[in-house]
Amino acid sequence: MLREQVLDKTLNFLEQRGLATLSLETVAERVDVPLNELRRFWPDAEALLYDSLRYHGEQIDIWRRQLMLDESLSAPQKLLARYKVLDEQVRQQRYPGCLFIAACTFFPDSDMPIHQLAQQQKLASYDYTLSLLQEMGSDDAEMVAQQMELILEGCLSRLLVKRQLNDVEVARRLAEDVLNVARCREHGALS
């Protein structure tokens, strides 16, 4: 049993069925691993969920770092790249990022480790957006970053419920509009 395989299949299961359906028994069946072997690494479903979300967050962090280092893309292209990836993933019935939104709802107590992990991921997304907006010299970068993150979180929340690919395109276009308005404001076109 490879840890990453179990975590990948667990993430896929969670994206399809939701956090409330997670049990070690279900995962053992899906990954074809004896339950007692899973329990050696994850004593309960909450431990597996935490580890799965942490692993997912690491994957997203790696993607962000690679994108930040990609000199062939401009800062606006890097900001909008998340929608391209999200589009590709939704087409494969994957919903990256949605689980962090669900985790904050499912574990509303801010002292819970799973809630904290989800909050860390949301903060990392905000920091990514803010740093690119600052690189662009955006006027009121903090406010624009909050707007961009609200669009993304709204998209992820809708994907949790509706699972409609069109929502990704609507969110991308709205984020693009916010960027364009911020650029116009920055250059005095809206004064």
GROMACS .gro file of C-alpha atoms in nm:
model
  191
    1MET     CA    1   0.000   0.000   0.000
    2LEU     CA    2   0.137   0.334  -0.100
    3ARG     CA    3   0.026   0.623   0.120
    4GLU     CA    4  -0.018   0.855  -0.180
    5GLN     CA    5  -0.245   0.606  -0.357
    6VAL     CA    6  -0.467   0.575  -0.053
    7LEU     CA    7  -0.480   0.953  -0.011
    8ASP     CA    8  -0.552   1.012  -0.383
    9LYS     CA    9  -0.836   0.760  -0.381
   10THR     CA   10  -0.968   0.902  -0.056
   11LEU     CA   11  -0.966   1.254  -0.202
   12ASN     CA   12  -1.148   1.132  -0.512
   13PHE     CA   13  -1.405   0.955  -0.295
   14LEU     CA   14  -1.454   1.267  -0.082
   15GLU     CA   15  -1.495   1.486  -0.391
   16GLN     CA   16  -1.763   1.252  -0.522
   17ARG     CA   17  -1.948   1.161  -0.202
   18GLY     CA   18  -1.870   1.430   0.055
   19LEU     CA   19  -1.708   1.439   0.395
   20ALA     CA   20  -2.002   1.289   0.587
   21THR     CA   21  -1.971   0.956   0.403
   22LEU     CA   22  -1.607   0.891   0.493
   23SER     CA   23  -1.528   0.580   0.696
   24LEU     CA   24  -1.218   0.366   0.718
   25GLU     CA   25  -1.426   0.066   0.611
   26THR     CA   26  -1.534   0.239   0.290
   27VAL     CA   27  -1.181   0.349   0.207
   28ALA     CA   28  -1.041   0.001   0.279
   29GLU     CA   29  -1.293  -0.142   0.034
   30ARG     CA   30  -1.222   0.123  -0.234
   31VAL     CA   31  -0.844   0.088  -0.216
   32ASP     CA   32  -0.856  -0.288  -0.166
   33VAL     CA   33  -0.646  -0.281   0.150
   34PRO     CA   34  -0.729  -0.467   0.471
   35LEU     CA   35  -0.890  -0.243   0.731
   36ASN     CA   36  -0.635  -0.334   0.998
   37GLU     CA   37  -0.354  -0.218   0.767
   38LEU     CA   38  -0.525   0.119   0.716
   39ARG     CA   39  -0.567   0.153   1.091
   40ARG     CA   40  -0.191   0.123   1.137
   41PHE     CA   41  -0.157   0.460   0.964
   42TRP     CA   42  -0.493   0.623   1.035
   43PRO     CA   43  -0.667   0.520   1.358
   44ASP     CA   44  -0.999   0.674   1.250
   45ALA     CA   45  -1.172   0.850   0.962
   46GLU     CA   46  -1.092   1.195   1.099
   47ALA     CA   47  -0.717   1.117   1.095
   48LEU     CA   48  -0.748   0.997   0.736
   49LEU     CA   49  -0.945   1.309   0.640
   50TYR     CA   50  -0.684   1.535   0.800
   51ASP     CA   51  -0.398   1.356   0.624
   52SER     CA   52  -0.587   1.361   0.292
   53LEU     CA   53  -0.654   1.735   0.316
   54ARG     CA   54  -0.295   1.801   0.419
   55TYR     CA   55  -0.173   1.600   0.118
   56HIS     CA   56  -0.416   1.785  -0.110
   57GLY     CA   57  -0.294   2.118   0.027
   58GLU     CA   58   0.065   2.017  -0.045
   59GLN     CA   59  -0.029   1.936  -0.405
   60ILE     CA   60  -0.193   2.276  -0.446
   61ASP     CA   61   0.105   2.452  -0.284
   62ILE     CA   62   0.346   2.280  -0.524
   63TRP     CA   63   0.130   2.385  -0.819
   64ARG     CA   64   0.127   2.747  -0.696
   65ARG     CA   65   0.505   2.752  -0.649
   66GLN     CA   66   0.561   2.610  -0.998
   67LEU     CA   67   0.327   2.868  -1.144
   68MET     CA   68   0.499   3.152  -0.959
   69LEU     CA   69   0.831   3.042  -1.112
   70ASP     CA   70   0.690   3.016  -1.465
   71GLU     CA   71   0.841   3.318  -1.639
   72SER     CA   72   0.643   3.257  -1.958
   73LEU     CA   73   0.321   3.375  -1.788
   74SER     CA   74   0.228   3.725  -1.679
   75ALA     CA   75   0.091   3.793  -1.332
   76PRO     CA   76  -0.271   3.818  -1.462
   77GLN     CA   77  -0.227   3.488  -1.647
   78LYS     CA   78  -0.099   3.328  -1.327
   79LEU     CA   79  -0.401   3.461  -1.139
   80LEU     CA   80  -0.643   3.318  -1.393
   81ALA     CA   81  -0.454   2.987  -1.436
   82ARG     CA   82  -0.640   2.837  -1.140
   83TYR     CA   83  -0.959   2.842  -1.347
   84LYS     CA   84  -0.794   2.654  -1.633
   85VAL     CA   85  -0.678   2.383  -1.394
   86LEU     CA   86  -1.014   2.377  -1.220
   87ASP     CA   87  -1.187   2.340  -1.558
   88GLU     CA   88  -0.961   2.046  -1.650
   89GLN     CA   89  -1.020   1.879  -1.314
   90VAL     CA   90  -1.398   1.923  -1.317
   91ARG     CA   91  -1.407   1.764  -1.662
   92GLN     CA   92  -1.251   1.458  -1.493
   93GLN     CA   93  -1.509   1.468  -1.212
   94ARG     CA   94  -1.249   1.606  -0.969
   95TYR     CA   95  -1.315   1.912  -0.754
   96PRO     CA   96  -0.985   2.042  -0.613
   97GLY     CA   97  -1.021   2.303  -0.344
   98CYS     CA   98  -1.388   2.226  -0.280
   99LEU     CA   99  -1.296   1.996   0.007
  100PHE     CA  100  -1.142   2.286   0.201
  101ILE     CA  101  -1.468   2.478   0.173
  102ALA     CA  102  -1.660   2.169   0.285
  103ALA     CA  103  -1.418   2.107   0.574
  104CYS     CA  104  -1.477   2.456   0.715
  105THR     CA  105  -1.850   2.391   0.708
  106PHE     CA  106  -1.833   2.033   0.836
  107PHE     CA  107  -1.590   2.129   1.114
  108PRO     CA  108  -1.706   2.481   1.207
  109ASP     CA  109  -1.508   2.500   1.533
  110SER     CA  110  -1.199   2.708   1.451
  111ASP     CA  111  -0.999   2.512   1.711
  112MET     CA  112  -1.043   2.186   1.520
  113PRO     CA  113  -0.726   2.081   1.333
  114ILE     CA  114  -0.920   2.007   1.013
  115HIS     CA  115  -1.081   2.352   1.020
  116GLN     CA  116  -0.740   2.509   1.081
  117LEU     CA  117  -0.591   2.316   0.790
  118ALA     CA  118  -0.868   2.440   0.561
  119GLN     CA  119  -0.817   2.796   0.684
  120GLN     CA  120  -0.443   2.768   0.615
  121GLN     CA  121  -0.519   2.667   0.258
  122LYS     CA  122  -0.757   2.959   0.214
  123LEU     CA  123  -0.491   3.195   0.352
  124ALA     CA  124  -0.228   3.049   0.117
  125SER     CA  125  -0.463   3.113  -0.175
  126TYR     CA  126  -0.516   3.472  -0.062
  127ASP     CA  127  -0.140   3.525  -0.021
  128TYR     CA  128  -0.080   3.388  -0.372
  129THR     CA  129  -0.338   3.627  -0.517
  130LEU     CA  130  -0.214   3.923  -0.316
  131SER     CA  131   0.150   3.870  -0.412
  132LEU     CA  132   0.064   3.859  -0.782
  133LEU     CA  133  -0.153   4.170  -0.754
  134GLN     CA  134   0.129   4.352  -0.576
  135GLU     CA  135   0.369   4.237  -0.848
  136MET     CA  136   0.131   4.396  -1.099
  137GLY     CA  137   0.129   4.717  -0.896
  138SER     CA  138  -0.245   4.690  -0.842
  139ASP     CA  139  -0.416   4.977  -0.665
  140ASP     CA  140  -0.563   4.856  -0.333
  141ALA     CA  141  -0.423   4.506  -0.384
  142GLU     CA  142  -0.571   4.380  -0.056
  143MET     CA  143  -0.927   4.465  -0.160
  144VAL     CA  144  -0.882   4.321  -0.510
  145ALA     CA  145  -0.733   4.003  -0.357
  146GLN     CA  146  -1.037   3.971  -0.130
  147GLN     CA  147  -1.265   4.012  -0.431
  148MET     CA  148  -1.072   3.753  -0.632
  149GLU     CA  149  -1.081   3.505  -0.343
  150LEU     CA  150  -1.453   3.561  -0.291
  151ILE     CA  151  -1.509   3.473  -0.657
  152LEU     CA  152  -1.298   3.159  -0.624
  153GLU     CA  153  -1.466   3.048  -0.300
  154GLY     CA  154  -1.806   3.114  -0.451
  155CYS     CA  155  -1.714   2.899  -0.750
  156LEU     CA  156  -1.587   2.619  -0.527
  157SER     CA  157  -1.900   2.636  -0.311
  158ARG     CA  158  -2.126   2.611  -0.617
  159LEU     CA  159  -1.921   2.320  -0.749
  160LEU     CA  160  -1.981   2.141  -0.419
  161VAL     CA  161  -2.354   2.162  -0.476
  162LYS     CA  162  -2.419   2.189  -0.850
  163ARG     CA  163  -2.105   2.036  -1.006
  164GLN     CA  164  -2.159   2.235  -1.324
  165LEU     CA  165  -1.857   2.310  -1.540
  166ASN     CA  166  -2.016   2.636  -1.656
  167ASP     CA  167  -1.966   2.782  -1.306
  168VAL     CA  168  -1.589   2.766  -1.356
  169GLU     CA  169  -1.615   2.972  -1.677
  170VAL     CA  170  -1.847   3.226  -1.512
  171ALA     CA  171  -1.604   3.262  -1.220
  172ARG     CA  172  -1.306   3.298  -1.454
  173ARG     CA  173  -1.477   3.572  -1.652
  174LEU     CA  174  -1.582   3.752  -1.334
  175ALA     CA  175  -1.225   3.731  -1.199
  176GLU     CA  176  -1.099   3.864  -1.532
  177ASP     CA  177  -1.345   4.155  -1.509
  178VAL     CA  178  -1.228   4.237  -1.156
  179LEU     CA  179  -0.866   4.236  -1.279
  180ASN     CA  180  -0.956   4.462  -1.572
  181VAL     CA  181  -1.139   4.710  -1.348
  182ALA     CA  182  -0.843   4.707  -1.105
  183ARG     CA  183  -0.606   4.783  -1.396
  184CYS     CA  184  -0.831   5.065  -1.517
  185ARG     CA  185  -0.847   5.210  -1.165
  186GLU     CA  186  -0.469   5.179  -1.135
  187HIS     CA  187  -0.420   5.381  -1.454
  188GLY     CA  188  -0.675   5.647  -1.358
  189ALA     CA  189  -0.935   5.545  -1.614
  190LEU     CA  190  -1.209   5.531  -1.351
  191SER     CA  191  -1.123   5.859  -1.174
   0.00000   0.00000   0.00000
